[in-house]
């Protein structure tokens, strides 16, 4: 990064209990050591790991602001301690200290937060993926129709990939029909659409209208020829090619289903107009199989999926997060609400998107944006048992080449993947009471010399620090993160260089 001349203000006041007063000198750290590097923050619970992260985030933000460089920082906030003021800690949330440069996401509505949930009507593939994973783990999935929903794919056909326009049009029509059926399932599951989303659009060919039958058509006195029959059917059932509300679409699907059951609807080539998947979806919409057996898919999915859906949600949260990082913002993803699986899949989806974009930049020989990631409980993401080819380990391992730095916290350094631990450039080690954990750390640099101190010194915030550019481990008392002080420093930071150096 081009901000190498700027120093961190992790000022380290020595702790009177552990280090003699005459050693009481401020310590500063070079930000170059952190960007595109791995930093491990190790220590037992309540020894000051999160405090270290807060200080680091604020310092990086201040340095970047001074240097007029965009550094996006992304915090996966498992406990909600970075995003929310905590009474116990004098409201020491980052959001308070860095003001408008902090963007917060949450899985529940809250003033000042963006919605982490998807809008299922917009975010079709992500929503479908969630819905299918929920269905896969539910006993309701054994029904043949539920299996059709599990098989459903909603990838919009790309025109450029079709040489033949007619084939593209046909693929697009099939896609639109499936999307309409899928949205009808969402609607029947009780997912509230926003005003904009209360609309489906698909095509029913004239040949299909002509075959529509049922009592609602019997009042036609003038249906002696095909065109008037088509026109009448269109008038009675509506024409979704101009768009119709979800409620009307459900009514239309009801007619289509009963017509199809009576006599299979055929397309212009004489083939079934509804394929197996579409018939399965149609049955799910009305909660009944072809054989008349009750299907409880929408009843089961409704409550489960509702927790993941928000009409005010984005169509692509990971993309939005990435964009804010490119803009140099601090993005805090508050994962303290929602289920374990929501947490996992949301953070994974965002991390995966970042990795993908970074790889794209590299493939196109563009400089990727500078991004710092902060993760807690790191042993779950980059642990011994994690496959090194999956998202989190890849970000940790290959991040350096992609301008991505990672700060990871854990109480169990021995559970971190040995390959990642061995490639960690910066260490912050507070108190560890377990011989095995102390030994793990002792294998790096001159940490062995600090073995007893690590094991015995329980002072909160007292940390042994080894950074890339420093030759030795330095025992240091990290300052307590105080939002009011940080805010003053941050607000006063002025760009010294008018040129935006990165983005
Ligand atoms: N350097 C420090 N000086 C003074 N107080 C501190 C310092 N670091 C942390 N604290 C205080 O100690 C408490 C625990 O700190 P923190 O939450 O950072 O610990 P942690 O190691 O992240 O804990 P956990 O493992 O539970 O996440 C907080 O109340 C915090 O304000
Ligand atoms: Mg913590």
Short mmCIF file of C-alpha atoms and ligand atoms in Angstrom, two decimals:
data_model
loop_
_atom_site.label_atom_id
_atom_site.label_comp_id
_atom_site.label_asym_id
_atom_site.label_seq_id
_atom_site.Cartn_x
_atom_site.Cartn_y
_atom_site.Cartn_z
CA UNK A 1 0.00 0.00 0.00
CA UNK A 2 1.10 3.54 -0.60
CA UNK A 3 0.55 4.67 2.95
CA UNK A 4 3.75 3.22 4.26
CA UNK A 5 4.98 6.40 5.87
CA UNK A 6 1.97 6.56 8.14
CA UNK A 7 2.18 4.90 11.49
CA UNK A 8 -0.45 3.16 13.50
CA UNK A 9 -1.56 4.64 16.72
CA UNK A 10 -1.92 1.44 18.65
CA UNK A 11 -0.20 3.17 21.52
CA UNK A 12 1.02 0.71 24.00
CA UNK A 13 1.21 1.82 27.53
CA UNK A 14 3.08 -0.75 29.57
CA UNK A 15 1.23 -2.43 32.37
CA UNK A 16 2.48 -1.60 35.84
CA UNK A 17 1.78 -5.15 37.02
CA UNK A 18 3.93 -6.82 34.46
CA UNK A 19 6.55 -4.44 33.22
CA UNK A 20 8.64 -1.97 35.15
CA UNK A 21 7.54 1.65 34.96
CA UNK A 22 10.74 2.79 33.24
CA UNK A 23 9.70 0.75 30.21
CA UNK A 24 6.58 2.80 29.83
CA UNK A 25 6.95 4.05 26.28
CA UNK A 26 4.47 4.42 23.47
CA UNK A 27 4.74 1.81 20.74
CA UNK A 28 3.57 2.30 17.17
CA UNK A 29 3.08 -0.21 14.45
CA UNK A 30 3.55 0.13 10.73
CA UNK A 31 0.26 -0.33 8.82
CA UNK A 32 2.16 -1.93 5.95
CA UNK A 33 2.55 -4.92 8.22
CA UNK A 34 -1.19 -5.52 8.20
CA UNK A 35 -2.38 -4.81 4.71
CA UNK A 36 -2.51 -7.96 2.60
CA UNK A 37 -1.09 -9.92 5.56
CA UNK A 38 -2.37 -12.39 8.08
CA UNK A 39 -2.62 -11.31 11.68
CA UNK A 40 -3.48 -13.72 14.48
CA UNK A 41 -4.98 -12.38 17.70
CA UNK A 42 -4.71 -15.12 20.30
CA UNK A 43 -5.79 -15.26 23.89
CA UNK A 44 -8.32 -16.55 26.34
CA UNK A 45 -11.74 -15.07 26.68
CA UNK A 46 -11.99 -11.49 27.97
CA UNK A 47 -8.29 -10.80 27.58
CA UNK A 48 -8.71 -8.05 25.01
CA UNK A 49 -8.76 -9.62 21.55
CA UNK A 50 -11.80 -7.67 20.33
CA UNK A 51 -10.37 -4.52 21.87
CA UNK A 52 -7.25 -5.08 19.75
CA UNK A 53 -9.37 -5.54 16.64
CA UNK A 54 -11.33 -2.34 17.30
CA UNK A 55 -8.12 -0.41 17.76
CA UNK A 56 -6.68 -1.90 14.60
CA UNK A 57 -9.76 -1.11 12.51
CA UNK A 58 -9.84 2.48 13.76
CA UNK A 59 -6.12 2.91 13.16
CA UNK A 60 -6.23 1.52 9.64
CA UNK A 61 -9.23 3.75 8.87
CA UNK A 62 -7.41 6.81 10.24
CA UNK A 63 -4.22 6.08 8.35
CA UNK A 64 -6.14 5.42 5.13
CA UNK A 65 -8.08 8.65 5.57
CA UNK A 66 -4.88 10.62 6.07
CA UNK A 67 -3.27 9.04 3.03
CA UNK A 68 -6.43 9.41 0.97
CA UNK A 69 -6.32 5.73 0.16
CA UNK A 70 -9.36 3.49 0.03
CA UNK A 71 -9.02 0.56 2.38
CA UNK A 72 -12.22 -1.43 2.75
CA UNK A 73 -12.56 -3.17 6.11
CA UNK A 74 -15.04 -5.96 6.68
CA UNK A 75 -15.86 -7.27 10.13
CA UNK A 76 -17.83 -10.45 10.68
CA UNK A 77 -19.30 -9.51 14.02
CA UNK A 78 -20.51 -12.71 15.68
CA UNK A 79 -21.45 -11.12 19.00
CA UNK A 80 -22.65 -7.78 17.66
CA UNK A 81 -19.96 -6.05 19.73
CA UNK A 82 -18.49 -3.97 16.89
CA UNK A 83 -21.78 -2.82 15.45
CA UNK A 84 -23.66 -2.08 18.64
CA UNK A 85 -22.84 -0.01 21.66
CA UNK A 86 -22.50 -2.21 24.68
CA UNK A 87 -23.48 -0.63 27.99
CA UNK A 88 -20.83 -2.60 29.84
CA UNK A 89 -18.03 -1.22 27.68
CA UNK A 90 -19.10 2.44 27.66
CA UNK A 91 -20.75 2.01 24.31
CA UNK A 92 -17.47 1.13 22.69
CA UNK A 93 -18.79 0.39 19.24
CA UNK A 94 -16.80 1.19 16.15
CA UNK A 95 -19.88 2.66 14.55
CA UNK A 96 -19.84 5.45 17.09
CA UNK A 97 -16.19 6.22 16.58
CA UNK A 98 -16.07 6.24 12.78
CA UNK A 99 -19.53 7.65 12.09
CA UNK A 100 -20.74 7.68 8.52
CA UNK A 101 -17.80 5.65 7.26
CA UNK A 102 -19.24 2.60 8.97
CA UNK A 103 -21.94 0.64 7.19
CA UNK A 104 -23.78 -1.90 9.30
CA UNK A 105 -25.77 -4.92 8.21
CA UNK A 106 -28.15 -6.93 10.33
CA UNK A 107 -30.57 -9.81 9.86
CA UNK A 108 -33.38 -7.89 11.55
CA UNK A 109 -34.75 -4.45 10.99
CA UNK A 110 -33.02 -1.83 13.10
CA UNK A 111 -32.51 1.89 12.63
CA UNK A 112 -29.04 2.59 11.25
CA UNK A 113 -28.63 -0.89 9.79
CA UNK A 114 -29.03 -2.23 6.31
CA UNK A 115 -30.91 -5.44 5.82
CA UNK A 116 -28.75 -8.53 5.64
CA UNK A 117 -31.65 -10.63 4.50
CA UNK A 118 -32.43 -11.35 0.89
CA UNK A 119 -35.48 -10.21 -0.90
CA UNK A 120 -36.51 -13.62 -2.21
CA UNK A 121 -38.54 -12.11 -5.05
CA UNK A 122 -35.44 -10.30 -6.32
CA UNK A 123 -32.55 -12.47 -5.28
CA UNK A 124 -33.82 -15.53 -7.10
CA UNK A 125 -30.83 -17.84 -7.14
CA UNK A 126 -29.63 -17.02 -3.61
CA UNK A 127 -33.19 -17.33 -2.26
CA UNK A 128 -33.80 -20.59 -4.07
CA UNK A 129 -30.55 -21.96 -2.70
CA UNK A 130 -31.65 -21.15 0.86
CA UNK A 131 -35.10 -22.55 0.28
CA UNK A 132 -33.73 -25.77 -1.19
CA UNK A 133 -31.29 -26.26 1.70
CA UNK A 134 -34.16 -25.83 4.16
CA UNK A 135 -36.31 -28.25 2.23
CA UNK A 136 -33.52 -30.80 1.97
CA UNK A 137 -33.33 -31.02 5.74
CA UNK A 138 -37.09 -31.33 6.23
CA UNK A 139 -39.17 -34.52 6.23
CA UNK A 140 -41.62 -32.81 3.84
CA UNK A 141 -39.07 -33.28 1.07
CA UNK A 142 -39.89 -36.94 0.48
CA UNK A 143 -42.89 -36.08 -1.70
CA UNK A 144 -42.10 -36.42 -5.42
CA UNK A 145 -43.25 -32.82 -6.04
CA UNK A 146 -40.94 -31.49 -3.33
CA UNK A 147 -38.11 -33.26 -5.11
CA UNK A 148 -38.98 -31.30 -8.25
CA UNK A 149 -38.56 -28.07 -6.29
CA UNK A 150 -35.18 -29.30 -5.07
CA UNK A 151 -34.17 -29.90 -8.69
CA UNK A 152 -35.33 -26.48 -9.86
CA UNK A 153 -32.68 -24.16 -11.32
CA UNK A 154 -33.29 -20.49 -11.99
CA UNK A 155 -30.35 -19.34 -14.06
CA UNK A 156 -31.55 -16.76 -16.52
CA UNK A 157 -30.58 -17.73 -20.08
CA UNK A 158 -27.97 -15.39 -21.52
CA UNK A 159 -28.78 -14.21 -25.00
CA UNK A 160 -25.13 -14.06 -26.02
CA UNK A 161 -24.77 -17.77 -25.43
CA UNK A 162 -27.41 -18.64 -28.01
CA UNK A 163 -26.53 -18.66 -31.67
CA UNK A 164 -30.10 -19.22 -32.60
CA UNK A 165 -32.49 -16.45 -31.47
CA UNK A 166 -35.50 -18.72 -31.60
CA UNK A 167 -33.89 -21.10 -29.16
CA UNK A 168 -33.05 -18.23 -26.87
CA UNK A 169 -36.64 -17.01 -26.96
CA UNK A 170 -37.91 -20.50 -26.18
CA UNK A 171 -35.45 -20.87 -23.27
CA UNK A 172 -36.43 -17.44 -21.97
CA UNK A 173 -40.12 -18.34 -22.05
CA UNK A 174 -39.49 -21.54 -20.10
CA UNK A 175 -37.41 -19.58 -17.60
CA UNK A 176 -40.12 -16.93 -17.13
CA UNK A 177 -42.72 -19.62 -16.56
CA UNK A 178 -40.60 -21.32 -13.91
CA UNK A 179 -39.88 -18.00 -12.20
CA UNK A 180 -43.62 -17.25 -12.09
CA UNK A 181 -44.34 -20.65 -10.56
CA UNK A 182 -41.53 -20.23 -8.06
CA UNK A 183 -42.80 -16.80 -7.04
CA UNK A 184 -46.28 -18.25 -6.65
CA UNK A 185 -44.80 -20.77 -4.20
CA UNK A 186 -43.14 -17.93 -2.26
CA UNK A 187 -46.42 -16.07 -2.20
CA UNK A 188 -48.37 -19.10 -1.02
CA UNK A 189 -45.69 -19.67 1.65
CA UNK A 190 -46.65 -16.27 3.06
CA UNK A 191 -43.60 -14.27 1.93
CA UNK A 192 -44.65 -10.68 1.62
CA UNK A 193 -43.70 -9.07 -1.68
CA UNK A 194 -42.83 -5.38 -1.88
CA UNK A 195 -45.05 -3.33 -4.19
CA UNK A 196 -42.52 -3.59 -7.00
CA UNK A 197 -42.22 -7.31 -6.59
CA UNK A 198 -45.92 -8.06 -6.69
CA UNK A 199 -45.71 -8.80 -10.36
CA UNK A 200 -45.03 -11.81 -12.57
CA UNK A 201 -44.64 -11.90 -16.31
CA UNK A 202 -44.64 -14.93 -18.55
CA UNK A 203 -46.16 -16.06 -21.78
CA UNK A 204 -48.97 -18.45 -22.50
CA UNK A 205 -49.08 -19.12 -26.22
CA UNK A 206 -52.31 -18.85 -28.18
CA UNK A 207 -52.21 -22.56 -28.77
CA UNK A 208 -52.37 -23.13 -25.01
CA UNK A 209 -55.17 -20.61 -24.45
CA UNK A 210 -57.10 -22.45 -27.11
CA UNK A 211 -56.89 -25.65 -25.08
CA UNK A 212 -57.94 -24.03 -21.82
CA UNK A 213 -61.29 -25.27 -20.63
CA UNK A 214 -63.33 -25.26 -17.49
CA UNK A 215 -66.53 -23.80 -16.20
CA UNK A 216 -65.39 -20.20 -16.43
CA UNK A 217 -65.29 -20.51 -20.20
CA UNK A 218 -68.73 -22.04 -20.56
CA UNK A 219 -70.48 -18.67 -20.71
CA UNK A 220 -68.88 -17.92 -24.05
CA UNK A 221 -71.62 -17.67 -26.59
CA UNK A 222 -69.39 -16.64 -29.44
CA UNK A 223 -66.57 -19.20 -29.18
CA UNK A 224 -67.20 -20.91 -32.43
CA UNK A 225 -63.79 -20.21 -33.92
CA UNK A 226 -60.26 -20.35 -32.51
CA UNK A 227 -59.42 -16.63 -32.40
CA UNK A 228 -62.54 -15.75 -30.46
CA UNK A 229 -61.94 -18.68 -28.12
CA UNK A 230 -58.36 -17.49 -27.48
CA UNK A 231 -59.51 -13.92 -26.94
CA UNK A 232 -62.21 -15.07 -24.57
CA UNK A 233 -59.83 -17.29 -22.60
CA UNK A 234 -57.36 -14.42 -22.35
CA UNK A 235 -60.09 -12.16 -21.09
CA UNK A 236 -61.33 -14.66 -18.52
CA UNK A 237 -57.96 -15.84 -17.23
CA UNK A 238 -55.89 -12.75 -17.90
CA UNK A 239 -52.74 -12.45 -19.97
CA UNK A 240 -49.55 -12.64 -17.88
CA UNK A 241 -47.38 -11.47 -20.77
CA UNK A 242 -48.31 -7.94 -19.70
CA UNK A 243 -47.57 -8.71 -16.05
CA UNK A 244 -50.04 -9.62 -13.34
CA UNK A 245 -50.14 -9.58 -9.54
CA UNK A 246 -49.10 -12.65 -7.62
CA UNK A 247 -52.66 -13.15 -6.41
CA UNK A 248 -53.98 -13.13 -9.98
CA UNK A 249 -51.17 -15.41 -11.08
CA UNK A 250 -52.17 -17.93 -8.42
CA UNK A 251 -55.76 -17.84 -9.73
CA UNK A 252 -54.49 -18.36 -13.27
CA UNK A 253 -52.28 -21.26 -12.19
CA UNK A 254 -55.31 -22.84 -10.56
CA UNK A 255 -57.10 -22.86 -13.90
CA UNK A 256 -54.01 -24.09 -15.72
CA UNK A 257 -53.60 -26.92 -13.22
CA UNK A 258 -57.16 -28.12 -13.47
CA UNK A 259 -57.16 -27.82 -17.28
CA UNK A 260 -53.91 -29.74 -17.45
CA UNK A 261 -55.24 -32.46 -15.19
CA UNK A 262 -58.31 -32.91 -17.33
CA UNK A 263 -56.46 -32.98 -20.63
CA UNK A 264 -52.71 -32.38 -20.81
CA UNK A 265 -51.94 -28.96 -22.31
CA UNK A 266 -49.67 -29.18 -25.35
CA UNK A 267 -47.37 -26.63 -26.90
CA UNK A 268 -47.28 -25.81 -30.62
CA UNK A 269 -45.07 -28.83 -31.26
CA UNK A 270 -47.60 -31.10 -29.59
CA UNK A 271 -45.35 -31.68 -26.57
CA UNK A 272 -46.49 -31.20 -22.94
CA UNK A 273 -46.60 -27.48 -22.15
CA UNK A 274 -45.65 -28.20 -18.52
CA UNK A 275 -42.57 -30.30 -17.82
CA UNK A 276 -42.19 -32.51 -14.73
CA UNK A 277 -40.61 -29.76 -12.66
CA UNK A 278 -43.33 -27.26 -13.58
CA UNK A 279 -46.07 -29.77 -12.73
CA UNK A 280 -44.36 -30.42 -9.40
CA UNK A 281 -44.19 -26.68 -8.67
CA UNK A 282 -47.81 -26.27 -9.63
CA UNK A 283 -48.81 -29.00 -7.20
CA UNK A 284 -46.77 -27.33 -4.46
CA UNK A 285 -48.54 -24.01 -5.09
CA UNK A 286 -51.86 -25.71 -4.33
CA UNK A 287 -50.58 -28.13 -1.70
CA UNK A 288 -51.79 -31.23 -3.48
CA UNK A 289 -50.12 -33.92 -5.56
CA UNK A 290 -51.58 -35.19 -8.84
CA UNK A 291 -52.95 -38.13 -6.88
CA UNK A 292 -54.72 -35.82 -4.41
CA UNK A 293 -52.29 -36.32 -1.53
CA UNK A 294 -51.76 -33.25 0.65
CA UNK A 295 -48.39 -31.54 0.24
CA UNK A 296 -47.22 -29.49 3.18
CA UNK A 297 -44.26 -27.82 1.48
CA UNK A 298 -45.53 -24.22 1.62
CA UNK A 299 -46.73 -24.70 5.19
CA UNK A 300 -43.32 -26.02 6.21
CA UNK A 301 -41.31 -23.54 4.19
CA UNK A 302 -43.32 -20.48 5.15
CA UNK A 303 -42.12 -19.93 8.71
CA UNK A 304 -38.57 -21.14 7.97
CA UNK A 305 -38.06 -19.02 4.86
CA UNK A 306 -39.76 -15.92 6.29
CA UNK A 307 -36.86 -15.44 8.69
CA UNK A 308 -34.53 -15.13 5.71
CA UNK A 309 -36.69 -12.88 3.58
CA UNK A 310 -37.25 -9.18 3.75
CA UNK A 311 -39.23 -7.13 1.22
CA UNK A 312 -36.69 -4.36 1.82
CA UNK A 313 -33.74 -6.72 1.31
CA UNK A 314 -31.32 -6.33 -1.55
CA UNK A 315 -31.18 -8.49 -4.64
CA UNK A 316 -27.49 -9.09 -3.89
CA UNK A 317 -26.09 -8.30 -0.44
CA UNK A 318 -22.54 -9.57 -1.16
CA UNK A 319 -22.29 -7.29 -4.20
CA UNK A 320 -23.44 -4.28 -2.14
CA UNK A 321 -20.96 -5.08 0.63
CA UNK A 322 -18.14 -5.40 -1.88
CA UNK A 323 -19.01 -2.04 -3.42
CA UNK A 324 -18.82 -0.32 -0.02
CA UNK A 325 -15.44 -1.93 0.60
CA UNK A 326 -14.21 -0.65 -2.73
CA UNK A 327 -15.38 2.79 -1.54
CA UNK A 328 -13.14 2.41 1.50
CA UNK A 329 -15.87 1.89 4.07
CA UNK A 330 -15.83 -0.14 7.25
CA UNK A 331 -18.59 -2.71 6.83
CA UNK A 332 -19.79 -4.52 9.93
CA UNK A 333 -21.92 -7.57 9.38
CA UNK A 334 -23.77 -8.05 12.63
CA UNK A 335 -24.26 -11.80 12.91
CA UNK A 336 -25.57 -11.73 16.47
CA UNK A 337 -29.13 -12.32 15.34
CA UNK A 338 -30.41 -15.27 13.38
CA UNK A 339 -29.60 -18.92 13.45
CA UNK A 340 -26.20 -20.54 13.26
CA UNK A 341 -26.88 -21.65 9.70
CA UNK A 342 -27.91 -18.12 8.64
CA UNK A 343 -24.70 -16.77 10.09
CA UNK A 344 -22.62 -19.33 8.32
CA UNK A 345 -24.26 -19.07 4.94
CA UNK A 346 -24.41 -15.25 4.97
CA UNK A 347 -20.79 -14.77 5.87
CA UNK A 348 -19.72 -17.52 3.50
CA UNK A 349 -21.68 -15.94 0.64
CA UNK A 350 -20.02 -12.56 1.23
CA UNK A 351 -16.55 -14.06 1.57
CA UNK A 352 -17.05 -16.11 -1.57
CA UNK A 353 -18.12 -13.04 -3.51
CA UNK A 354 -15.01 -11.12 -2.38
CA UNK A 355 -12.77 -13.98 -3.38
CA UNK A 356 -14.46 -14.22 -6.76
CA UNK A 357 -14.10 -10.51 -7.44
CA UNK A 358 -10.46 -10.51 -6.35
CA UNK A 359 -9.73 -13.46 -8.65
CA UNK A 360 -11.55 -11.67 -11.49
CA UNK A 361 -9.41 -8.56 -10.98
CA UNK A 362 -6.27 -10.65 -11.11
CA UNK A 363 -7.42 -12.53 -14.20
CA UNK A 364 -8.05 -9.17 -15.89
CA UNK A 365 -4.70 -7.86 -14.72
CA UNK A 366 -6.34 -5.14 -12.67
CA UNK A 367 -5.19 -4.05 -9.22
CA UNK A 368 -7.71 -5.50 -6.74
CA UNK A 369 -9.04 -3.10 -4.08
CA UNK A 370 -7.31 -3.14 -0.70
CA UNK A 371 -9.48 -5.03 1.75
CA UNK A 372 -9.03 -6.10 5.35
CA UNK A 373 -11.12 -8.93 6.78
CA UNK A 374 -11.69 -9.44 10.49
CA UNK A 375 -12.99 -12.78 11.71
CA UNK A 376 -13.76 -14.11 15.16
CA UNK A 377 -13.76 -17.73 16.30
CA UNK A 378 -11.34 -18.31 13.46
CA UNK A 379 -10.77 -21.97 14.31
CA UNK A 380 -14.22 -22.61 12.81
CA UNK A 381 -13.34 -21.01 9.48
CA UNK A 382 -9.65 -21.68 8.98
CA UNK A 383 -9.32 -24.64 11.30
CA UNK A 384 -7.22 -27.77 11.05
CA UNK A 385 -10.10 -29.65 9.50
CA UNK A 386 -11.02 -27.03 6.92
CA UNK A 387 -10.17 -27.87 3.35
CA UNK A 388 -7.50 -25.42 2.16
CA UNK A 389 -9.26 -25.08 -1.18
CA UNK A 390 -12.45 -23.65 0.32
CA UNK A 391 -13.32 -19.96 0.62
CA UNK A 392 -11.97 -18.92 4.04
CA UNK A 393 -8.65 -20.77 3.90
CA UNK A 394 -8.14 -19.51 0.37
CA UNK A 395 -8.73 -15.92 1.48
CA UNK A 396 -6.23 -16.42 4.30
CA UNK A 397 -3.70 -18.26 2.17
CA UNK A 398 -3.87 -16.42 -1.13
CA UNK A 399 -5.13 -13.04 0.11
CA UNK A 400 -1.68 -11.48 0.05
CA UNK A 401 -1.57 -11.71 -3.73
CA UNK A 402 -5.03 -10.17 -3.97
CA UNK A 403 -4.56 -7.19 -1.61
CA UNK A 404 -6.68 -8.93 1.00
CA UNK A 405 -5.47 -8.94 4.58
CA UNK A 406 -7.01 -11.01 7.35
CA UNK A 407 -7.06 -10.42 11.08
CA UNK A 408 -8.31 -13.50 12.86
CA UNK A 409 -9.09 -14.04 16.53
CA UNK A 410 -9.22 -17.28 18.42
CA UNK A 411 -8.72 -18.70 21.87
CA UNK A 412 -7.29 -21.84 20.32
CA UNK A 413 -4.26 -21.15 18.15
CA UNK A 414 -3.57 -24.91 18.04
CA UNK A 415 -6.88 -25.42 16.18
CA UNK A 416 -5.94 -23.04 13.36
CA UNK A 417 -4.78 -24.76 10.19
CA UNK A 418 -1.00 -25.24 10.59
CA UNK A 419 -0.39 -23.96 7.06
CA UNK A 420 -2.18 -20.67 7.83
CA UNK A 421 -0.59 -20.31 11.25
CA UNK A 422 2.84 -20.83 9.71
CA UNK A 423 2.11 -18.08 7.21
CA UNK A 424 0.79 -15.60 9.73
CA UNK A 425 2.97 -12.49 9.68
CA UNK A 426 1.67 -10.68 12.77
CA UNK A 427 0.95 -12.14 16.18
CA UNK A 428 -0.89 -10.57 19.09
CA UNK A 429 -0.83 -12.91 22.06
CA UNK A 430 -2.54 -12.10 25.33
CA UNK A 431 -3.03 -14.64 28.10
CA UNK A 432 -3.25 -18.37 27.36
CA UNK A 433 -3.55 -20.71 30.33
CA UNK A 434 -3.14 -23.98 28.47
CA UNK A 435 0.29 -25.51 28.05
CA UNK A 436 -0.57 -26.95 24.64
CA UNK A 437 -1.72 -23.58 23.28
CA UNK A 438 1.30 -21.81 24.73
CA UNK A 439 3.55 -24.42 23.08
CA UNK A 440 1.85 -23.84 19.71
CA UNK A 441 2.67 -20.15 19.90
CA UNK A 442 6.12 -20.89 21.34
CA UNK A 443 7.04 -22.51 18.04
CA UNK A 444 7.02 -19.08 16.36
CA UNK A 445 9.67 -16.36 16.52
CA UNK A 446 10.98 -15.84 20.04
CA UNK A 447 7.61 -16.45 21.68
CA UNK A 448 9.14 -19.31 23.64
CA UNK A 449 11.00 -16.70 25.70
CA UNK A 450 7.62 -15.31 26.73
CA UNK A 451 6.11 -18.67 27.60
CA UNK A 452 5.77 -17.97 31.32
CA UNK A 453 4.52 -14.46 30.80
CA UNK A 454 1.83 -15.66 28.37
CA UNK A 455 0.74 -18.34 30.82
CA UNK A 456 0.87 -16.32 34.00
CA UNK A 457 0.09 -12.73 33.10
CA UNK A 458 -3.66 -12.40 33.06
CA UNK A 459 -3.83 -8.62 32.67
CA UNK A 460 -6.48 -7.62 30.19
CA UNK A 461 -4.99 -6.07 27.07
CA UNK A 462 -1.44 -7.06 27.95
CA UNK A 463 -0.17 -8.55 24.75
CA UNK A 464 3.01 -9.97 23.29
CA UNK A 465 3.27 -8.55 19.81
CA UNK A 466 5.36 -9.60 16.85
CA UNK A 467 4.80 -7.72 13.63
CA UNK A 468 6.32 -8.32 10.24
CA UNK A 469 8.70 -5.37 10.25
CA UNK A 470 9.77 -5.74 13.84
CA UNK A 471 12.53 -8.18 14.68
CA UNK A 472 11.37 -9.04 18.15
CA UNK A 473 8.36 -9.85 20.22
CA UNK A 474 7.40 -6.76 22.21
CA UNK A 475 5.35 -7.08 25.42
CA UNK A 476 2.83 -4.30 25.27
CA UNK A 477 -0.22 -3.03 27.05
CA UNK A 478 -2.75 -2.11 24.38
CA UNK A 479 -4.81 0.96 25.08
CA UNK A 480 -8.44 0.50 25.82
CA UNK A 481 -10.55 1.42 22.82
CA UNK A 482 -12.40 4.61 23.72
CA UNK A 483 -14.81 5.77 21.00
CA UNK A 484 -14.77 9.43 22.01
CA UNK A 485 -10.97 9.63 21.75
CA UNK A 486 -10.84 7.62 18.55
CA UNK A 487 -13.56 9.80 17.05
CA UNK A 488 -11.56 12.94 17.79
CA UNK A 489 -8.49 11.53 16.09
CA UNK A 490 -10.45 10.16 13.16
CA UNK A 491 -12.43 13.35 12.56
CA UNK A 492 -9.25 15.40 12.70
CA UNK A 493 -7.43 13.18 10.18
CA UNK A 494 -7.03 15.03 6.91
CA UNK A 495 -5.97 13.72 3.57
CA UNK A 496 -2.38 14.79 3.07
CA UNK A 497 -2.40 13.69 -0.51
CA UNK A 498 -5.25 14.85 -2.71
CA UNK A 499 -4.72 12.03 -5.14
CA UNK A 500 -6.80 8.97 -4.47
CA UNK A 501 -4.19 6.28 -4.55
CA UNK A 502 -6.37 3.25 -4.70
CA UNK A 503 -9.95 2.19 -5.08
N1 LIG B 1 -6.33 -2.97 26.63
C1 LIG B 1 -7.35 -2.93 27.44
N2 LIG B 1 -7.37 -2.08 28.47
C2 LIG B 1 -8.43 -2.03 29.29
N3 LIG B 1 -9.53 -2.79 29.17
C3 LIG B 1 -9.57 -3.66 28.17
C4 LIG B 1 -8.49 -3.78 27.24
N4 LIG B 1 -8.81 -4.72 26.35
C5 LIG B 1 -10.04 -5.16 26.68
N5 LIG B 1 -10.49 -4.54 27.77
C6 LIG B 1 -11.78 -4.78 28.41
O1 LIG B 1 -11.86 -6.15 28.74
C7 LIG B 1 -13.09 -6.72 28.40
C8 LIG B 1 -12.91 -7.89 27.45
O2 LIG B 1 -12.25 -7.46 26.28
P1 LIG B 1 -12.51 -8.09 24.87
O3 LIG B 1 -13.96 -8.17 24.60
O4 LIG B 1 -11.68 -7.34 23.93
O5 LIG B 1 -11.95 -9.55 25.12
P2 LIG B 1 -11.89 -10.79 24.10
O6 LIG B 1 -10.55 -11.41 24.26
O7 LIG B 1 -12.27 -10.35 22.77
O8 LIG B 1 -12.98 -11.74 24.73
P3 LIG B 1 -13.79 -12.93 23.99
O9 LIG B 1 -12.86 -14.08 23.85
O10 LIG B 1 -14.89 -13.21 24.95
O11 LIG B 1 -14.26 -12.40 22.69
C9 LIG B 1 -13.91 -5.59 27.81
O12 LIG B 1 -14.76 -5.08 28.81
C10 LIG B 1 -12.89 -4.56 27.41
O13 LIG B 1 -13.39 -3.24 27.48
MG1 LIG B 2 -13.78 -10.94 21.48
#
